[in-house]
Amino acid sequence: MERDLEATCAEIRAGWEPTLRIVFDGVFPAEPLLRVVKALRAEGAGTRFHVSSEFLAGVEAAFTRDDADLMVSVLPPALPGLKSYALPELEAMLVAHRAHPLARRRRGVISEEELSEHLLLTVRGSDPRLQLSTVSLELRSTVHLNDFAAKKAAILEGLGYGWLPEHLASKELRRGELKLLKPASGSTHAFLPKLHHRAGVRLGRAARRVVKALTGTEPPQ
């Protein structure tokens, strides 16, 4: 216990906070977060990083429950007193496997009636605040999955169709394994993620570096 306390004091003197908790929406690519964590570890940061993913309203719930330091969300937070930074727009695409009936049809746009005949795959359900063009279909024929890895696997198996972020679908679209569906309501959707932290809490050295790496903005000390 004495050694642990000495180590913690040394970290604080060096400016590194003992722990940093980050929760992000699973539609956001993990790679930018992991790159900055790797860089900080290479610099000798003694901070213990806790990085976890949630989805939609679950992101803010985890941020509050776990008393996390940083949150990346695609939904506007209900929690007051947050400092927010805009992140690059993320594009999602409505796709199906090339052998799926919706992908094999050759005429015109796909009607909502045609879509409703097939399974719509979602990650733990959607949220009306996202304003997805398929929101009216979710009450009819939907399979809720636990994360985007499971959702992508289910789409590639031909189980149904659904929205995938561009960074998860681009390779398979180029190879022709996935096909972009073209309903009248639109085949793409823009997510507008933001990074948040509590405005009244001083960020540690590692947290400030994460904010700067993701947003290009130097947060207040």
Backbone as CSV, one residue per row, in Angstrom:
resi,resn,N_x,N_y,N_z,CA_x,CA_y,CA_z,C_x,C_y,C_z
1,MET,0.822,-1.202,0.000,0.000,0.000,0.000,0.860,1.257,0.000
2,GLU,1.972,1.200,0.756,2.873,2.353,0.795,3.512,2.588,-0.571
3,ARG,3.916,1.496,-1.241,4.520,1.619,-2.579,3.504,2.166,-3.583
4,ASP,2.259,1.688,-3.488,1.222,2.181,-4.393,0.986,3.674,-4.189
5,LEU,0.975,4.107,-2.921,0.765,5.519,-2.622,1.925,6.359,-3.146
6,GLU,3.148,5.865,-2.972,4.318,6.590,-3.488,4.254,6.709,-5.006
7,ALA,3.845,5.614,-5.674,3.752,5.638,-7.134,2.696,6.635,-7.595
8,THR,1.554,6.660,-6.890,0.489,7.604,-7.245,0.953,9.039,-7.055
9,CYS,1.651,9.312,-5.969,2.161,10.667,-5.723,3.150,11.076,-6.808
10,ALA,3.995,10.133,-7.243,4.959,10.428,-8.300,4.246,10.763,-9.611
11,GLU,3.167,10.023,-9.909,2.393,10.292,-11.127,1.774,11.683,-11.075
12,ILE,1.226,12.038,-9.910,0.588,13.347,-9.769,1.615,14.459,-9.912
13,ARG,2.804,14.266,-9.333,3.851,15.277,-9.469,4.258,15.464,-10.916
14,ALA,4.219,14.377,-11.703,4.578,14.455,-13.119,3.438,15.024,-13.948
15,GLY,2.285,15.223,-13.345,1.155,15.795,-14.061,0.182,14.773,-14.619
16,TRP,0.493,13.480,-14.485,-0.397,12.440,-15.009,-1.422,12.072,-13.950
17,GLU,-2.695,12.077,-14.307,-3.727,11.661,-13.376,-3.643,10.145,-13.171
18,PRO,-3.994,9.652,-11.990,-3.876,8.209,-11.727,-4.720,7.362,-12.676
19,THR,-5.960,7.808,-12.978,-6.839,7.048,-13.869,-7.535,7.998,-14.839
20,LEU,-7.907,7.458,-15.988,-8.685,8.209,-16.972,-9.738,7.270,-17.542
21,ARG,-11.001,7.622,-17.354,-12.112,6.806,-17.841,-12.752,7.486,-19.045
22,ILE,-12.835,6.740,-20.135,-13.417,7.246,-21.378,-14.511,6.289,-21.823
23,VAL,-15.675,6.815,-22.124,-16.760,5.999,-22.681,-17.150,6.611,-24.024
24,PHE,-17.326,5.765,-25.041,-17.640,6.278,-26.373,-18.733,5.445,-27.015
25,ASP,-19.464,6.079,-27.933,-20.500,5.369,-28.669,-19.843,4.424,-29.661
26,GLY,-20.358,3.194,-29.733,-19.745,2.178,-30.583,-19.782,2.484,-32.062
27,VAL,-20.591,3.463,-32.494,-20.576,3.842,-33.906,-19.311,4.631,-34.233
28,PHE,-18.671,5.207,-33.208,-17.433,5.971,-33.385,-16.266,5.001,-33.474
29,PRO,-15.348,5.184,-34.432,-14.220,4.248,-34.545,-13.312,4.296,-33.323
30,ALA,-12.929,3.137,-32.832,-12.079,3.072,-31.642,-10.637,3.462,-31.933
31,GLU,-10.203,3.345,-33.188,-8.788,3.538,-33.515,-8.208,4.883,-33.066
32,PRO,-8.886,6.029,-33.278,-8.299,7.297,-32.822,-8.046,7.334,-31.319
33,LEU,-8.964,6.760,-30.538,-8.768,6.703,-29.094,-7.600,5.803,-28.727
34,LEU,-7.524,4.650,-29.375,-6.456,3.700,-29.050,-5.088,4.242,-29.451
35,ARG,-5.040,5.008,-30.548,-3.760,5.592,-30.979,-3.217,6.573,-29.946
36,VAL,-4.096,7.423,-29.424,-3.605,8.399,-28.451,-3.230,7.736,-27.137
37,VAL,-3.976,6.684,-26.745,-3.598,5.932,-25.542,-2.235,5.282,-25.735
38,LYS,-2.011,4.701,-26.903,-0.711,4.082,-27.195,0.413,5.103,-27.132
39,ALA,0.172,6.293,-27.708,1.198,7.341,-27.704,1.515,7.798,-26.285
40,LEU,0.490,7.934,-25.458,0.706,8.362,-24.079,1.475,7.312,-23.282
41,ARG,1.154,6.056,-23.510,1.888,4.995,-22.822,3.344,4.974,-23.256
42,ALA,3.589,5.222,-24.543,4.970,5.253,-25.042,5.758,6.401,-24.428
43,GLU,5.074,7.472,-24.057,5.734,8.617,-23.421,5.984,8.394,-21.935
44,GLY,5.455,7.303,-21.409,5.664,7.006,-20.003,4.560,7.483,-19.086
45,ALA,3.398,7.776,-19.646,2.272,8.187,-18.799,1.912,7.063,-17.835
46,GLY,1.837,7.396,-16.546,1.487,6.396,-15.536,-0.002,6.226,-15.362
47,THR,-0.785,6.926,-16.145,-2.241,6.882,-16.029,-2.774,5.498,-16.400
48,ARG,-3.737,5.018,-15.625,-4.418,3.776,-15.950,-5.678,4.133,-16.745
49,PHE,-5.741,3.622,-17.975,-6.814,3.977,-18.887,-7.939,2.946,-18.820
50,HIS,-9.168,3.432,-18.746,-10.353,2.582,-18.818,-11.190,3.096,-19.994
51,VAL,-11.181,2.357,-21.094,-11.876,2.769,-22.308,-12.971,1.740,-22.599
52,SER,-14.217,2.193,-22.691,-15.328,1.270,-22.917,-16.302,1.875,-23.920
53,SER,-17.042,1.003,-24.595,-18.026,1.469,-25.565,-19.432,1.138,-25.081
54,GLU,-20.346,2.040,-25.390,-21.766,1.850,-25.145,-22.486,2.315,-26.405
55,PHE,-23.797,2.404,-26.344,-24.550,2.789,-27.532,-25.673,3.745,-27.157
56,LEU,-25.774,4.823,-27.934,-26.849,5.797,-27.829,-27.014,6.280,-26.387
57,ALA,-28.214,6.168,-25.798,-28.442,6.692,-24.454,-27.583,5.991,-23.411
58,GLY,-27.109,4.777,-23.709,-26.257,4.055,-22.776,-24.916,4.717,-22.543
59,VAL,-24.471,5.559,-23.478,-23.189,6.251,-23.327,-23.264,7.221,-22.156
60,GLU,-24.283,8.070,-22.160,-24.424,9.038,-21.070,-24.702,8.347,-19.741
61,ALA,-25.471,7.259,-19.779,-25.754,6.515,-18.543,-24.460,5.975,-17.936
62,ALA,-23.568,5.435,-18.783,-22.291,4.911,-18.288,-21.379,6.035,-17.815
63,PHE,-21.399,7.167,-18.528,-20.598,8.335,-18.140,-20.959,8.777,-16.723
64,THR,-22.255,8.789,-16.419,-22.715,9.193,-15.092,-22.457,8.098,-14.061
65,ARG,-22.814,6.871,-14.404,-22.689,5.747,-13.460,-21.246,5.507,-13.043
66,ASP,-20.325,5.546,-14.008,-18.923,5.227,-13.742,-18.095,6.453,-13.402
67,ASP,-18.741,7.624,-13.352,-18.031,8.876,-13.098,-16.844,9.020,-14.056
68,ALA,-17.122,8.784,-15.351,-16.068,8.848,-16.367,-15.627,10.290,-16.585
69,ASP,-14.456,10.435,-17.187,-13.878,11.762,-17.414,-14.245,12.338,-18.779
70,LEU,-14.292,11.475,-19.798,-14.570,11.911,-21.162,-15.669,11.032,-21.763
71,MET,-16.467,11.627,-22.645,-17.560,10.901,-23.277,-17.656,11.325,-24.736
72,VAL,-17.718,10.346,-25.643,-17.980,10.608,-27.057,-19.380,10.078,-27.364
73,SER,-20.290,10.989,-27.718,-21.693,10.622,-27.917,-22.199,11.162,-29.240
74,VAL,-23.145,10.440,-29.856,-23.799,10.937,-31.065,-25.175,11.516,-30.748
75,LEU,-25.619,11.376,-29.492,-26.873,11.969,-29.055,-26.580,13.198,-28.197
76,PRO,-27.410,14.219,-28.275,-27.208,15.377,-27.397,-27.402,14.972,-25.942
77,PRO,-26.459,15.300,-25.075,-26.578,14.859,-23.675,-27.645,15.629,-22.917
78,ALA,-28.263,14.952,-21.970,-29.238,15.596,-21.088,-28.556,16.180,-19.858
79,LEU,-27.358,15.702,-19.562,-26.622,16.135,-18.373,-26.187,17.588,-18.533
80,PRO,-26.495,18.452,-17.586,-26.083,19.861,-17.701,-24.614,20.052,-17.319
81,GLY,-24.075,21.225,-17.623,-22.736,21.591,-17.171,-21.614,20.857,-17.867
82,LEU,-21.768,20.583,-19.168,-20.726,19.888,-19.919,-20.036,20.843,-20.892
83,LYS,-18.754,20.648,-21.081,-18.003,21.320,-22.140,-17.956,20.363,-23.322
84,SER,-18.348,20.837,-24.511,-18.500,19.954,-25.670,-17.637,20.425,-26.832
85,TYR,-17.145,19.442,-27.616,-16.316,19.709,-28.787,-16.865,18.895,-29.954
86,ALA,-17.027,19.530,-31.089,-17.506,18.822,-32.278,-16.394,17.930,-32.826
87,LEU,-16.763,16.733,-33.261,-15.852,15.783,-33.888,-16.237,15.625,-35.358
88,PRO,-15.356,15.080,-36.190,-15.687,14.914,-37.611,-16.954,14.095,-37.813
89,GLU,-17.718,14.482,-38.812,-18.970,13.790,-39.145,-18.703,12.336,-39.524
90,LEU,-19.588,11.454,-39.096,-19.515,10.041,-39.450,-20.684,9.703,-40.369
91,GLU,-20.409,8.985,-41.440,-21.480,8.591,-42.349,-21.829,7.126,-42.138
92,ALA,-23.120,6.857,-42.064,-23.611,5.478,-41.995,-24.345,5.156,-43.288
93,MET,-24.337,3.879,-43.653,-24.942,3.438,-44.910,-25.900,2.290,-44.652
94,LEU,-27.010,2.305,-45.377,-27.991,1.231,-45.267,-27.588,0.134,-46.254
95,VAL,-27.196,-1.032,-45.732,-26.590,-2.068,-46.577,-27.202,-3.439,-46.313
96,ALA,-26.964,-4.319,-47.271,-27.331,-5.739,-47.140,-26.280,-6.556,-47.881
97,HIS,-26.209,-7.842,-47.562,-25.309,-8.721,-48.294,-25.763,-8.814,-49.751
98,ARG,-24.813,-9.033,-50.643,-25.132,-9.038,-52.079,-26.151,-10.106,-52.464
99,ALA,-26.264,-11.179,-51.680,-27.227,-12.240,-51.978,-28.594,-11.993,-51.354
100,HIS,-28.722,-10.961,-50.555,-29.996,-10.654,-49.909,-31.001,-10.188,-50.965
101,PRO,-32.271,-10.565,-50.827,-33.272,-10.165,-51.832,-33.335,-8.660,-52.090
102,LEU,-33.136,-7.850,-51.064,-33.184,-6.406,-51.259,-32.014,-5.906,-52.106
103,ALA,-30.865,-6.592,-52.013,-29.694,-6.189,-52.783,-29.752,-6.706,-54.215
104,ARG,-30.517,-7.781,-54.446,-30.559,-8.400,-55.776,-31.614,-7.780,-56.688
105,ARG,-32.561,-7.054,-56.100,-33.592,-6.450,-56.941,-32.955,-5.370,-57.836
106,ARG,-33.486,-5.160,-59.021,-32.813,-4.313,-59.994,-33.626,-3.077,-60.386
107,ARG,-34.823,-2.947,-59.908,-35.643,-1.839,-60.390,-35.820,-0.755,-59.327
108,GLY,-35.623,0.492,-59.739,-35.958,1.678,-58.960,-35.567,1.687,-57.502
109,VAL,-36.234,2.593,-56.789,-35.984,2.698,-55.355,-36.793,1.651,-54.608
110,ILE,-36.367,1.365,-53.383,-37.035,0.364,-52.553,-38.092,1.059,-51.701
111,SER,-39.294,0.566,-51.734,-40.374,1.178,-50.956,-40.292,0.730,-49.494
112,GLU,-40.971,1.480,-48.634,-41.003,1.121,-47.221,-41.712,-0.214,-47.029
113,GLU,-42.697,-0.488,-47.860,-43.404,-1.771,-47.779,-42.464,-2.934,-48.065
114,GLU,-41.587,-2.772,-49.069,-40.616,-3.826,-49.388,-39.630,-4.013,-48.245
115,LEU,-39.158,-2.913,-47.671,-38.231,-3.011,-46.543,-38.871,-3.749,-45.374
116,SER,-40.133,-3.481,-45.131,-40.804,-4.069,-43.967,-40.979,-5.583,-44.084
117,GLU,-40.782,-6.128,-45.272,-40.890,-7.578,-45.461,-39.640,-8.319,-44.988
118,HIS,-38.590,-7.569,-44.647,-37.316,-8.190,-44.263,-36.877,-7.691,-42.888
119,LEU,-35.941,-8.413,-42.294,-35.472,-8.076,-40.948,-34.562,-6.856,-40.976
120,LEU,-34.897,-5.877,-40.159,-34.036,-4.723,-39.937,-33.180,-5.005,-38.705
121,LEU,-31.866,-4.950,-38.849,-30.948,-5.243,-37.758,-30.496,-3.938,-37.102
122,THR,-30.575,-3.867,-35.776,-30.127,-2.686,-35.046,-29.234,-3.110,-33.887
123,VAL,-28.497,-2.147,-33.357,-27.697,-2.378,-32.148,-28.502,-1.876,-30.960
124,ARG,-29.078,-2.809,-30.218,-29.853,-2.529,-29.004,-30.978,-1.519,-29.259
125,GLY,-31.509,-1.516,-30.457,-32.575,-0.575,-30.758,-32.022,0.787,-31.109
126,SER,-32.792,1.563,-31.834,-32.363,2.893,-32.254,-32.878,3.934,-31.269
127,ASP,-32.826,5.185,-31.655,-33.309,6.289,-30.833,-33.930,7.306,-31.769
128,PRO,-35.139,7.766,-31.499,-35.790,8.701,-32.423,-35.012,9.989,-32.642
129,ARG,-34.137,10.339,-31.685,-33.349,11.564,-31.842,-32.344,11.474,-32.985
130,LEU,-32.032,10.240,-33.423,-31.112,10.077,-34.551,-31.776,10.425,-35.883
131,GLN,-33.088,10.370,-35.924,-33.853,10.677,-37.134,-33.444,9.782,-38.310
132,LEU,-33.239,8.491,-38.032,-32.952,7.543,-39.099,-34.194,7.348,-39.969
133,SER,-33.964,7.145,-41.262,-35.090,6.992,-42.183,-35.838,5.681,-41.980
134,THR,-35.253,4.739,-41.218,-35.892,3.443,-40.984,-36.607,3.368,-39.636
135,VAL,-36.714,4.496,-38.930,-37.246,4.451,-37.567,-38.672,3.903,-37.535
136,SER,-39.469,4.159,-38.574,-40.850,3.679,-38.577,-40.946,2.170,-38.757
137,LEU,-39.844,1.532,-39.182,-39.866,0.088,-39.429,-39.495,-0.717,-38.198
138,GLU,-38.967,-0.064,-37.180,-38.403,-0.803,-36.058,-39.442,-1.546,-35.229
139,LEU,-40.685,-1.120,-35.285,-41.721,-1.791,-34.503,-42.229,-3.045,-35.187
140,ARG,-41.838,-3.239,-36.447,-42.418,-4.341,-37.213,-41.513,-5.576,-37.240
141,SER,-40.331,-5.436,-37.832,-39.486,-6.624,-38.033,-38.038,-6.255,-37.759
142,THR,-37.651,-6.382,-36.498,-36.327,-5.931,-36.077,-35.645,-6.994,-35.230
143,VAL,-34.334,-7.126,-35.410,-33.501,-7.939,-34.525,-32.504,-7.003,-33.852
144,HIS,-32.508,-6.975,-32.520,-31.578,-6.142,-31.768,-30.320,-6.954,-31.453
145,LEU,-29.170,-6.407,-31.796,-27.891,-7.069,-31.543,-27.084,-6.271,-30.525
146,ASN,-26.026,-6.899,-29.994,-25.312,-6.303,-28.873,-24.308,-5.241,-29.289
147,ASP,-23.702,-5.370,-30.471,-22.707,-4.389,-30.897,-22.598,-4.409,-32.420
148,PHE,-21.760,-3.506,-32.961,-21.651,-3.397,-34.405,-20.898,-4.571,-35.032
149,ALA,-20.033,-5.218,-34.282,-19.356,-6.403,-34.811,-20.383,-7.504,-35.079
150,ALA,-21.299,-7.714,-34.125,-22.353,-8.723,-34.307,-23.311,-8.319,-35.423
151,LYS,-23.604,-7.033,-35.496,-24.508,-6.547,-36.543,-23.899,-6.753,-37.927
152,LYS,-22.637,-6.408,-38.085,-21.969,-6.589,-39.371,-21.934,-8.067,-39.746
153,ALA,-21.621,-8.934,-38.774,-21.577,-10.373,-39.045,-22.951,-10.885,-39.485
154,ALA,-24.016,-10.387,-38.835,-25.364,-10.823,-39.190,-25.741,-10.363,-40.595
155,ILE,-25.337,-9.144,-40.962,-25.618,-8.645,-42.315,-24.860,-9.469,-43.349
156,LEU,-23.602,-9.776,-43.059,-22.801,-10.573,-43.996,-23.330,-11.999,-44.128
157,GLU,-24.023,-12.474,-43.106,-24.647,-13.796,-43.170,-25.969,-13.777,-43.939
158,GLY,-26.426,-12.566,-44.290,-27.679,-12.457,-45.027,-28.916,-12.502,-44.166
159,LEU,-28.754,-12.341,-42.825,-29.905,-12.413,-41.933,-30.874,-11.255,-42.176
160,GLY,-30.350,-10.091,-42.483,-31.195,-8.922,-42.693,-30.373,-7.770,-43.228
161,TYR,-30.910,-6.568,-43.103,-30.219,-5.368,-43.579,-30.131,-4.379,-42.420
162,GLY,-29.307,-3.361,-42.570,-29.192,-2.375,-41.494,-28.159,-1.318,-41.793
163,TRP,-28.033,-0.380,-40.858,-27.083,0.720,-40.975,-25.718,0.303,-40.426
164,LEU,-24.666,0.573,-41.179,-23.302,0.363,-40.718,-22.514,1.648,-40.935
165,PRO,-21.667,2.024,-39.980,-20.801,3.187,-40.215,-19.850,2.914,-41.376
166,GLU,-19.523,3.965,-42.099,-18.694,3.839,-43.303,-17.377,3.128,-43.026
167,HIS,-16.768,3.390,-41.868,-15.473,2.781,-41.585,-15.558,1.268,-41.391
168,LEU,-16.760,0.741,-41.121,-16.935,-0.707,-40.992,-17.413,-1.362,-42.282
169,ALA,-17.992,-0.576,-43.184,-18.599,-1.155,-44.383,-17.810,-0.924,-45.664
170,SER,-16.864,0.023,-45.652,-16.233,0.460,-46.902,-15.493,-0.671,-47.626
171,LYS,-14.767,-1.502,-46.885,-13.993,-2.574,-47.520,-14.912,-3.574,-48.219
172,GLU,-15.970,-3.976,-47.538,-16.897,-4.953,-48.121,-17.706,-4.345,-49.272
173,LEU,-17.986,-3.050,-49.214,-18.667,-2.386,-50.327,-17.783,-2.359,-51.570
174,ARG,-16.499,-2.068,-51.364,-15.562,-2.055,-52.507,-15.436,-3.437,-53.131
175,ARG,-15.466,-4.485,-52.303,-15.331,-5.850,-52.815,-16.640,-6.397,-53.364
176,GLY,-17.734,-5.680,-53.131,-19.026,-6.129,-53.619,-19.735,-7.106,-52.709
177,GLU,-19.180,-7.380,-51.527,-19.853,-8.276,-50.584,-21.112,-7.632,-50.014
178,LEU,-21.038,-6.333,-49.787,-22.196,-5.576,-49.333,-22.680,-4.683,-50.458
179,LYS,-23.974,-4.447,-50.474,-24.577,-3.556,-51.459,-25.319,-2.435,-50.737
180,LEU,-25.186,-1.221,-51.273,-25.901,-0.076,-50.726,-27.352,-0.122,-51.186
181,LEU,-28.260,-0.127,-50.231,-29.684,-0.133,-50.559,-30.150,1.294,-50.864
182,LYS,-31.162,1.419,-51.684,-31.603,2.745,-52.113,-33.107,2.926,-51.907
183,PRO,-33.513,3.100,-50.647,-34.929,3.398,-50.399,-35.229,4.862,-50.720
184,ALA,-36.498,5.173,-50.872,-36.895,6.547,-51.175,-36.501,7.502,-50.063
185,SER,-36.419,7.005,-48.833,-36.099,7.849,-47.681,-34.613,8.121,-47.530
186,GLY,-33.762,7.516,-48.373,-32.335,7.790,-48.318,-31.512,6.617,-47.841
187,SER,-30.306,6.472,-48.406,-29.451,5.322,-48.102,-28.251,5.668,-47.236
188,THR,-28.085,6.951,-46.887,-26.988,7.350,-46.016,-27.526,8.228,-44.891
189,HIS,-26.771,8.272,-43.808,-27.167,9.083,-42.654,-25.904,9.642,-42.011
190,ALA,-25.945,10.901,-41.629,-24.793,11.549,-41.004,-24.945,11.554,-39.488
191,PHE,-23.950,10.998,-38.790,-23.862,11.109,-37.344,-22.964,12.302,-37.021
192,LEU,-23.321,13.048,-35.991,-22.553,14.230,-35.595,-22.037,14.024,-34.169
193,PRO,-20.954,13.269,-34.019,-20.453,12.970,-32.670,-19.822,14.191,-32.007
194,LYS,-19.872,14.196,-30.699,-19.216,15.245,-29.916,-18.489,14.617,-28.729
195,LEU,-17.410,15.275,-28.342,-16.649,14.877,-27.155,-17.068,15.798,-26.013
196,HIS,-17.337,15.217,-24.843,-17.814,15.993,-23.693,-16.961,15.696,-22.465
197,HIS,-16.823,16.717,-21.617,-16.316,16.507,-20.255,-16.999,17.528,-19.352
198,ARG,-16.945,17.318,-18.066,-17.591,18.220,-17.116,-16.862,19.560,-17.102
199,ALA,-17.631,20.620,-17.248,-17.035,21.950,-17.383,-16.345,22.399,-16.098
200,GLY,-16.844,21.976,-14.955,-16.281,22.463,-13.696,-15.163,21.615,-13.135
201,VAL,-14.708,20.601,-13.870,-13.668,19.694,-13.383,-12.388,19.923,-14.174
202,ARG,-11.280,20.114,-13.470,-9.995,20.326,-14.136,-9.502,19.007,-14.740
203,LEU,-9.213,19.029,-16.028,-8.727,17.826,-16.689,-7.259,17.601,-16.384
204,GLY,-6.890,16.331,-16.223,-5.491,15.979,-16.040,-4.727,16.026,-17.355
205,ARG,-3.451,15.779,-17.262,-2.567,15.873,-18.429,-2.972,14.895,-19.533
206,ALA,-3.281,13.656,-19.172,-3.657,12.658,-20.177,-4.993,13.005,-20.821
207,ALA,-5.958,13.432,-20.020,-7.265,13.795,-20.568,-7.149,14.951,-21.547
208,ARG,-6.321,15.946,-21.209,-6.146,17.089,-22.118,-5.536,16.642,-23.434
209,ARG,-4.609,15.691,-23.359,-3.986,15.187,-24.587,-4.998,14.452,-25.458
210,VAL,-5.893,13.696,-24.836,-6.919,12.985,-25.594,-7.836,13.987,-26.288
211,VAL,-8.260,15.022,-25.549,-9.123,16.048,-26.138,-8.435,16.710,-27.319
212,LYS,-7.189,17.078,-27.161,-6.467,17.758,-28.242,-6.278,16.833,-29.448
213,ALA,-5.962,15.548,-29.197,-5.738,14.606,-30.302,-7.011,14.394,-31.108
214,LEU,-8.170,14.344,-30.437,-9.417,14.060,-31.147,-10.028,15.299,-31.786
215,THR,-9.827,16.467,-31.170,-10.528,17.665,-31.619,-9.612,18.719,-32.229
216,GLY,-8.308,18.631,-31.942,-7.389,19.674,-32.393,-7.463,20.927,-31.545
217,THR,-8.209,20.887,-30.443,-8.409,22.037,-29.571,-7.739,21.791,-28.228
218,GLU,-7.026,22.805,-27.741,-6.384,22.706,-26.430,-7.430,23.026,-25.368
219,PRO,-7.777,22.055,-24.504,-8.803,22.328,-23.490,-8.251,23.236,-22.390
220,PRO,-9.125,23.920,-21.656,-8.672,24.786,-20.556,-8.034,23.975,-19.444
221,GLN,-7.034,24.555,-18.834,-6.357,23.862,-17.724,-6.990,24.244,-16.393
